[in-house]
Short mmCIF file of C-alpha atoms in Angstrom, two decimals:
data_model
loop_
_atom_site.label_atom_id
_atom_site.label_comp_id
_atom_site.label_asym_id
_atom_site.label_seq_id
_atom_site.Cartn_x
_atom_site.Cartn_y
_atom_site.Cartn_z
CA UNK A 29 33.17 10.27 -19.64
CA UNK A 30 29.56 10.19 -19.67
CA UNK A 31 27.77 13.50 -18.73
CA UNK A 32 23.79 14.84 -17.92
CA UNK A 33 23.91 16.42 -21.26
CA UNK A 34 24.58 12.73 -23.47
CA UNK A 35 21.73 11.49 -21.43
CA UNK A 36 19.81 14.35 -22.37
CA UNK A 37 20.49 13.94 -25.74
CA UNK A 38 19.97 10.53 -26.23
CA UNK A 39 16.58 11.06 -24.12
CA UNK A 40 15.21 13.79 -26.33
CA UNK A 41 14.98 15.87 -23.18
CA UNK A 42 16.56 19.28 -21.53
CA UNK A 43 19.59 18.51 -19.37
CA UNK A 44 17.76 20.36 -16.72
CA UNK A 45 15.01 17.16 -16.64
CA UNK A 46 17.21 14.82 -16.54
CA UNK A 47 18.87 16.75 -13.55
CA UNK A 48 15.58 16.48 -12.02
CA UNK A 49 15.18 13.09 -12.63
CA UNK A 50 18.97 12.44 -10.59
CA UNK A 51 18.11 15.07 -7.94
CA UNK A 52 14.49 14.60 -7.38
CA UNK A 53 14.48 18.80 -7.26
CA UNK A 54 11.23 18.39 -8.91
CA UNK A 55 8.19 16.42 -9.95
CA UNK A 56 8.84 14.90 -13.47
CA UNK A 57 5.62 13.25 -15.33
CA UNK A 58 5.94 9.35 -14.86
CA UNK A 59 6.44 8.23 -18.69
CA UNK A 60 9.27 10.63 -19.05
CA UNK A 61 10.53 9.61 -15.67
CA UNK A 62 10.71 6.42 -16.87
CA UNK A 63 12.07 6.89 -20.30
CA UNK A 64 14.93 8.57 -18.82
CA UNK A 65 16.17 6.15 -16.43
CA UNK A 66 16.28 3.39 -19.02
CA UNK A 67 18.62 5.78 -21.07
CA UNK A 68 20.65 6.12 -17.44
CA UNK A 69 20.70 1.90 -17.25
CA UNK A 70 21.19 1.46 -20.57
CA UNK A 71 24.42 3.70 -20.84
CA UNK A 72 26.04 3.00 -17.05
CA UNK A 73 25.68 6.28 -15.72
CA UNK A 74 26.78 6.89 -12.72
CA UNK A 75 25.80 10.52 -10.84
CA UNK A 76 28.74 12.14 -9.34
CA UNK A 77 27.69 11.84 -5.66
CA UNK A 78 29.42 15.03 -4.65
CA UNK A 79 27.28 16.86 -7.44
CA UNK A 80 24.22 15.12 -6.20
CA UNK A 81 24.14 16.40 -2.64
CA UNK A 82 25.27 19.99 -3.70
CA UNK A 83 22.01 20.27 -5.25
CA UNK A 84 20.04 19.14 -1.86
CA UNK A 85 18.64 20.87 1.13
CA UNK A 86 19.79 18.88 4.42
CA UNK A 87 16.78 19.17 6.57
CA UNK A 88 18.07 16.70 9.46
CA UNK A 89 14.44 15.22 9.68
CA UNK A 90 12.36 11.97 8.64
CA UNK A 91 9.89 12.09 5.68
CA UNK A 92 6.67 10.36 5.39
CA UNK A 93 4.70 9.51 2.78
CA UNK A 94 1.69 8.26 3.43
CA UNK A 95 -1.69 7.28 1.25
CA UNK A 96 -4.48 9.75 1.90
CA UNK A 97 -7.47 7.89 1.04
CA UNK A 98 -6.20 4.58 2.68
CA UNK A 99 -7.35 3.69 6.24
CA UNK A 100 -3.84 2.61 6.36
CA UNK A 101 -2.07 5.58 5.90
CA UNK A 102 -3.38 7.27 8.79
CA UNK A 103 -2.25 4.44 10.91
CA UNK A 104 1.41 5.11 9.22
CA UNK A 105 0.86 9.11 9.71
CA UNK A 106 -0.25 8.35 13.59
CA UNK A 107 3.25 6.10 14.54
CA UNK A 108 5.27 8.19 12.90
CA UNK A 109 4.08 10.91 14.74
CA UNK A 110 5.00 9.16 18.00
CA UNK A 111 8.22 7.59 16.93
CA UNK A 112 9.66 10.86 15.66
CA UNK A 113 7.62 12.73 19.40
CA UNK A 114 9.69 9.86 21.44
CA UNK A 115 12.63 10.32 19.64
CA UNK A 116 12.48 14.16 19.37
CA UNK A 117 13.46 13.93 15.79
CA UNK A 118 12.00 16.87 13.04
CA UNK A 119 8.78 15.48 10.25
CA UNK A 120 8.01 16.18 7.47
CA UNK A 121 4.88 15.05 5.86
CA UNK A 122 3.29 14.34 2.22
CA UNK A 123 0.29 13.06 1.92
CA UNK A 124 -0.62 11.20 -1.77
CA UNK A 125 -3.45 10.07 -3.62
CA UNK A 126 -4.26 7.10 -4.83
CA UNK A 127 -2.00 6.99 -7.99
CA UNK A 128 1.17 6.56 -8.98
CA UNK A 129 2.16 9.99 -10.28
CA UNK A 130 1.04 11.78 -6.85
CA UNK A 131 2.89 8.42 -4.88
CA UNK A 132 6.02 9.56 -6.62
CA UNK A 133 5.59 13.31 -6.24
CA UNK A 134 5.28 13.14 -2.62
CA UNK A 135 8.38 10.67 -2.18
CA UNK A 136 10.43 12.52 -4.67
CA UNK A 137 9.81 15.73 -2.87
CA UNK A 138 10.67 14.57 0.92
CA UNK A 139 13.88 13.29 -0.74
CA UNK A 140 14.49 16.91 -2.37
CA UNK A 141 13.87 18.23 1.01
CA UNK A 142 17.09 16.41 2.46
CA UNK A 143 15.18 14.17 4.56
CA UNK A 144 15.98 11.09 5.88
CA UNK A 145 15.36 8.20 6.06
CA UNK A 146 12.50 8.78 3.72
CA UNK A 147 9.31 5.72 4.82
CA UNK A 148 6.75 5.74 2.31
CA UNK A 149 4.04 3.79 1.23
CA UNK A 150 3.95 3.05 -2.34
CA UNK A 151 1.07 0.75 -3.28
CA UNK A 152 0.79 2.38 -7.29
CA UNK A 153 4.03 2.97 -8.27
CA UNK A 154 5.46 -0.01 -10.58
CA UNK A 155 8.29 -2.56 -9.40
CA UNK A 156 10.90 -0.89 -11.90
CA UNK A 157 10.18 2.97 -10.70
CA UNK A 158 10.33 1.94 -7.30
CA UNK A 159 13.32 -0.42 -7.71
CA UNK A 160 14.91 2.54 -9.36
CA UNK A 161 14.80 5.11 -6.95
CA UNK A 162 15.74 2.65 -4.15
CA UNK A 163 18.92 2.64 -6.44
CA UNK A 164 19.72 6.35 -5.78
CA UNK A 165 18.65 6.91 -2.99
CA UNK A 166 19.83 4.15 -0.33
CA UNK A 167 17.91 6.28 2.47
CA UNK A 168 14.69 5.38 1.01
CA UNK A 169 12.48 2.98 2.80
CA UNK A 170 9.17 1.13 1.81
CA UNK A 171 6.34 0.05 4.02
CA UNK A 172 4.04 -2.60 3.34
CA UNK A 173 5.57 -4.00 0.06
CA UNK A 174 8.83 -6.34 -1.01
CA UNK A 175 10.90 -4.80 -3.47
CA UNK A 176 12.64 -7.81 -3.96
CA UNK A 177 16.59 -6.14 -4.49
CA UNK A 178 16.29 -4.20 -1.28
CA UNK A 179 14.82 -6.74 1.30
CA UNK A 180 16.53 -4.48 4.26
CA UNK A 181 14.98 -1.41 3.57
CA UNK A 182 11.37 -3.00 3.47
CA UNK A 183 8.74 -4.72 5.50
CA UNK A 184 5.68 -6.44 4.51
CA UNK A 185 2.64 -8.03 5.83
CA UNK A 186 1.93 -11.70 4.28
CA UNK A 187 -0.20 -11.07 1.48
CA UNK A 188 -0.33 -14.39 0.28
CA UNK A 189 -1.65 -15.49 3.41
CA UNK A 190 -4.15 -12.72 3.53
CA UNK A 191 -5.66 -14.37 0.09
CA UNK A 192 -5.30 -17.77 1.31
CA UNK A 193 -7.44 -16.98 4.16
CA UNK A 194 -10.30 -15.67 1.74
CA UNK A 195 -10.37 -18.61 -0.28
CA UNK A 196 -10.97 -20.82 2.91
CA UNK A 197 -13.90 -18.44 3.19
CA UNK A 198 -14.98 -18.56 -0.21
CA UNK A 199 -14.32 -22.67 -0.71
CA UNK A 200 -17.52 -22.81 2.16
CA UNK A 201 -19.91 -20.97 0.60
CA UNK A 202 -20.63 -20.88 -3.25
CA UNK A 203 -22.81 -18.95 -3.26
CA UNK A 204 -20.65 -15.63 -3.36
CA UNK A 205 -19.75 -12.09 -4.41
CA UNK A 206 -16.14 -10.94 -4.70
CA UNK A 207 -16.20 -7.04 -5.15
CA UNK A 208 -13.06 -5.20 -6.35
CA UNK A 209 -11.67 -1.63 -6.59
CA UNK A 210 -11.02 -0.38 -10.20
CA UNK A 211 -7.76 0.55 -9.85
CA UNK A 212 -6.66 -1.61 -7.41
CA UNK A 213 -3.26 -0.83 -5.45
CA UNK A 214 -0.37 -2.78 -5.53
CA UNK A 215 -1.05 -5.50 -3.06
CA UNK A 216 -4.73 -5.45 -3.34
CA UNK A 217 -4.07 -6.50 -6.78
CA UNK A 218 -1.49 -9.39 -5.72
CA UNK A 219 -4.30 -10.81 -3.50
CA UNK A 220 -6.61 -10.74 -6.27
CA UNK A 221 -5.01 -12.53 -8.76
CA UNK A 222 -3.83 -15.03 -5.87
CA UNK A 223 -7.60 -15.57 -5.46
CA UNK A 224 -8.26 -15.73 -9.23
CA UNK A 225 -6.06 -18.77 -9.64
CA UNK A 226 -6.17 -20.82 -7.18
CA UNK A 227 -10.23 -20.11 -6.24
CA UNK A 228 -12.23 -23.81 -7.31
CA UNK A 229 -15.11 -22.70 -7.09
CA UNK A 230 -17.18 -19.91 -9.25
CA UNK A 231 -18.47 -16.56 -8.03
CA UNK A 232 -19.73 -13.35 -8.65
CA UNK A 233 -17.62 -10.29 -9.62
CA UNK A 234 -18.43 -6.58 -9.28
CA UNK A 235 -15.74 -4.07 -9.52
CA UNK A 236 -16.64 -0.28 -8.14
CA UNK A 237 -14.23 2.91 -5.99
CA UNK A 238 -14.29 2.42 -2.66
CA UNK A 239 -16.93 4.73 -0.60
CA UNK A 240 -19.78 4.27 1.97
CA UNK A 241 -22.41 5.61 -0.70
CA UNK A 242 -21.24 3.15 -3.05
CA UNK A 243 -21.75 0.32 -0.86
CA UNK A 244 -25.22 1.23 0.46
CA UNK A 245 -26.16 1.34 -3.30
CA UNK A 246 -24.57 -2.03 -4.33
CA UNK A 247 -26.95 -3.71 -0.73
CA UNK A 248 -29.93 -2.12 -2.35
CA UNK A 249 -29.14 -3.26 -5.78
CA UNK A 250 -28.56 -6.85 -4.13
CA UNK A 251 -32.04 -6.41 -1.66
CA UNK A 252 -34.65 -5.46 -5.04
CA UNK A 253 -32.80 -7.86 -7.00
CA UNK A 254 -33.92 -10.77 -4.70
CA UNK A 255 -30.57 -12.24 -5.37
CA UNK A 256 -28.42 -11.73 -1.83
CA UNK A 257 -25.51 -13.97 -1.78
CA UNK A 258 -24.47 -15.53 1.40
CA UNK A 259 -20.70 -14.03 1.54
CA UNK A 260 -19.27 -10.90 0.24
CA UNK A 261 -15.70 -10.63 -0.40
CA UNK A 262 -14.28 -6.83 -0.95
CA UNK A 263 -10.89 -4.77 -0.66
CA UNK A 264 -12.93 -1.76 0.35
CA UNK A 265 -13.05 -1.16 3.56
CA UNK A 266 -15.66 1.97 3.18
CA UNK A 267 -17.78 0.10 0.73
CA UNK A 268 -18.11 -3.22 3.30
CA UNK A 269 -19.36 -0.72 5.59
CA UNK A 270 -22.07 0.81 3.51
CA UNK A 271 -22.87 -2.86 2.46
CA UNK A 272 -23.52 -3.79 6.34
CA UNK A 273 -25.55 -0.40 7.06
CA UNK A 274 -27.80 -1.28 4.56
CA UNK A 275 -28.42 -4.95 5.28
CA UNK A 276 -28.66 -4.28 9.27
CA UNK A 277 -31.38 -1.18 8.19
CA UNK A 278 -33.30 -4.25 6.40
CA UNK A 279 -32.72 -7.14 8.33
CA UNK A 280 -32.00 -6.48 11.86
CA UNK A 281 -35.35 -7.93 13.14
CA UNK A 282 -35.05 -10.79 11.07
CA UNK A 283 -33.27 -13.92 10.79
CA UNK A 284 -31.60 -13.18 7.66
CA UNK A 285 -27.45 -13.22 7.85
CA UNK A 286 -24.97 -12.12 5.38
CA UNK A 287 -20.83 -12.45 6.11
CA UNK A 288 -19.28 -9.45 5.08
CA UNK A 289 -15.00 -10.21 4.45
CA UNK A 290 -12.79 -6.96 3.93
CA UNK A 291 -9.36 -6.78 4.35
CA UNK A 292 -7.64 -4.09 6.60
CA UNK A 293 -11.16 -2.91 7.97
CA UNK A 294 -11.34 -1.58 11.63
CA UNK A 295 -13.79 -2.72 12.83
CA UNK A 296 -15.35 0.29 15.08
CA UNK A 297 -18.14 -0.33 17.60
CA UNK A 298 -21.49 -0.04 15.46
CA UNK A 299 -24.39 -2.80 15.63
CA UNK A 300 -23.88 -3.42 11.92
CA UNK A 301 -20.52 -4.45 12.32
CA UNK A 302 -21.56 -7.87 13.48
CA UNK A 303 -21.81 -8.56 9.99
CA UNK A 304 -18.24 -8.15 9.07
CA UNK A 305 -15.18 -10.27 9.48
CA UNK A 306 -12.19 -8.42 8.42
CA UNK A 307 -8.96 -9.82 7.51
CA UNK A 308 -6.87 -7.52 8.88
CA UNK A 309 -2.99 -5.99 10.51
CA UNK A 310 -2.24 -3.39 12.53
CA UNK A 311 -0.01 -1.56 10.03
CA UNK A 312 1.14 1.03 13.18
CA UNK A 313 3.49 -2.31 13.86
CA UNK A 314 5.02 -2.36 10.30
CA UNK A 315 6.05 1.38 10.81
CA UNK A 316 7.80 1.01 14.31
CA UNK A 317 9.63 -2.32 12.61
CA UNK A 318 10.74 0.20 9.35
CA UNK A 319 11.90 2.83 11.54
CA UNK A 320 13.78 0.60 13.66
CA UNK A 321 15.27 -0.97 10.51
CA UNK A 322 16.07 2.71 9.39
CA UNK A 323 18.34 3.61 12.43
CA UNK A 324 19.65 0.23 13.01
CA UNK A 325 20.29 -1.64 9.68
CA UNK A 326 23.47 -2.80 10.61
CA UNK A 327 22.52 -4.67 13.35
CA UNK A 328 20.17 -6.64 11.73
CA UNK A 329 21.05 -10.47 11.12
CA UNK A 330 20.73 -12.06 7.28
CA UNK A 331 17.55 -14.00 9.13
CA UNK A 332 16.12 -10.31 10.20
CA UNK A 333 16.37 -8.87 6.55
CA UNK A 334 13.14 -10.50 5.03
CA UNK A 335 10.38 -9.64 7.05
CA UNK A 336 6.42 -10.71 6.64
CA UNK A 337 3.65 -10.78 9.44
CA UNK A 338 0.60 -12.80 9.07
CA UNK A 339 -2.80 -10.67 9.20
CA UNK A 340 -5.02 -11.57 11.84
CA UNK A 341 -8.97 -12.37 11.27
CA UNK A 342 -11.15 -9.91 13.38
CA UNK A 343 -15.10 -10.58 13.87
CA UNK A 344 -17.60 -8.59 15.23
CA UNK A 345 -16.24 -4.98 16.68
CA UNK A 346 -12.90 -7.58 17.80
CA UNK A 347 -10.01 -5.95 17.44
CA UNK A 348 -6.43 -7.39 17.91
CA UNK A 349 -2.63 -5.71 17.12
CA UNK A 350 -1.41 -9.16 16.95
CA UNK A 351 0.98 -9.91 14.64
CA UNK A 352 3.45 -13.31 13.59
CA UNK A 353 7.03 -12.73 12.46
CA UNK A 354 7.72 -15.27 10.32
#
């Protein structure tokens, strides 16, 4: 009978890592993360379940896991406040940045904790990670991405629709730049390449980190340049609203017009704003559908299982928590 200690051996690792790895008692660096559950799929192993729970705290409460510098996040942070306030049910919180070792750490750790269900959003972590802990740990649930083995324990906006609508955008106007985080998260990614190969027409590329400062710079760049393209395309919501500062500081008086498309942008009252149309979702609506997955899973049809909601296009300060089930 297979035992921690063969895995450890065959891993090159202590036993007490690869009890970590199991347990989730503590963080454990991604690579060797990794490396280790490949030995577990490659030899069967199968944790005792008994053993597993003996070495967990039961907490009674719900964990969240939330991305810190996504406008997102605080949109999951601010539901599951309310759900869990309606509900009277116990929190806990961990916030992570935007990477895939601090993604894990903070989903490992409310799962350490005894909490559950765990919601997180994971938009760094890879497919087989991910995948792998929704393995072990069947109180794990994922907001905002499809990991395709566990279709219950997820929901997702339509991404693919999301691109589609900036290429409509883009196919009007040549005469374009598409600007890109770089590192881009999981779905901003998917929407990129969805872009990249089906796109018929040729733009401009620029690839930066999203912040305000950043995007004021790139308008300037664009202003001395004497080169302003008629449409900007960017993932970054902070950056499109430098970009719109800048222009509105220059042009405001004029008759000079620029369309500004980000994705997931609130759009809060500010002149400059008028500039933007943001492909966008109120993700407060994927959290209340998660939860109520979480406490009701088996009441859920084979038809309810999949979900995906179409974004919504926003112009001008408009702002609407409409959302299509499809």
């Amino acid at each position: 009978m297979l035992t921690i200690k063969d895995i450890a051996k065959k891993a090159g690792v202590s036993q007490a890592t690869v009890s970590r790895v199991i347990n989730n008692t503590k963080a454990v660096k991604l690579e060797t993360r990794r490396h280790i559950e490949q030995i577990i799929k490659e030899l069967n192993y199968k944790p005792n379940p008994n053993a597993v729970m003996l070495g967990k705290k039961n907490i009674y409460a719900i964990g969240i896991a939330y991305s810190k510098y996504l406008d997102t996040g605080y949109q999951v942070l601010q539901k599951a406040e309310a759900y869990t306030s309606k509900k009277n049910i116990p929190i806990q919180v961990k916030s992570a940045e935007p990477n895939a070792n601090s993604e894990l750490d903070a989903i490992t750790s409310l799962l350490s904790y005894g909490c559950s269900p765990v919601v997180a959003q994971a938009q760094y972590i890879d497919d087989a990670t991910l995948r792998n802990l929704m393995v072990y740990y069947p109180n794990l649930y994922i907001i905002d991405r499809f990991v395709k083995s566990f279709p219950e324990r997820c929901v997702t906006f339509d991404h693919q629709k999301a691109a589609e609508m900036i290429i409509d955008f883009i196919q009007k106007d040549s005469n374009c730049l598409c600007i890109y985080d770089i590192k881009p998260a999981f779905n901003a990614h998917y929407r990129e390449k969805i872009i990249r190969d089906n796109l018929e027409v040729s733009f401009l590329e620029h690839r930066t980190t999203d912040s305000f400062n950043n995007g004021e710079n790139l308008m300037r760049d664009l202003i001395s340049s004497n080169d302003m393209p008629n449409t900007i395309i960017t993932d970054l919501p902070s950056t499109a609203m430098g970009l719109a500062s800048v222009f509105y500081d220059h042009f405001s008086n004029s008759k000079h017009h620029i369309n500004i498309i980000t994705f997931g942008n609130y759009c809060s009252p500010s002149p400059f704003n008028a500039y933007i149309t943001s492909v966008t979702y109120p993700l407060a609506l994927l959290t209340e559908k998660l939860f109520d997955k979480a406490f009701a899973l088996e009441a859920l049809t084979n038809e309810q299982l999949v979900q995906k909601f179409l974004p919504t296009i926003n112009r001008s300060q408009s702002y609407t928590s409409n959302a299509l089930l499809l």
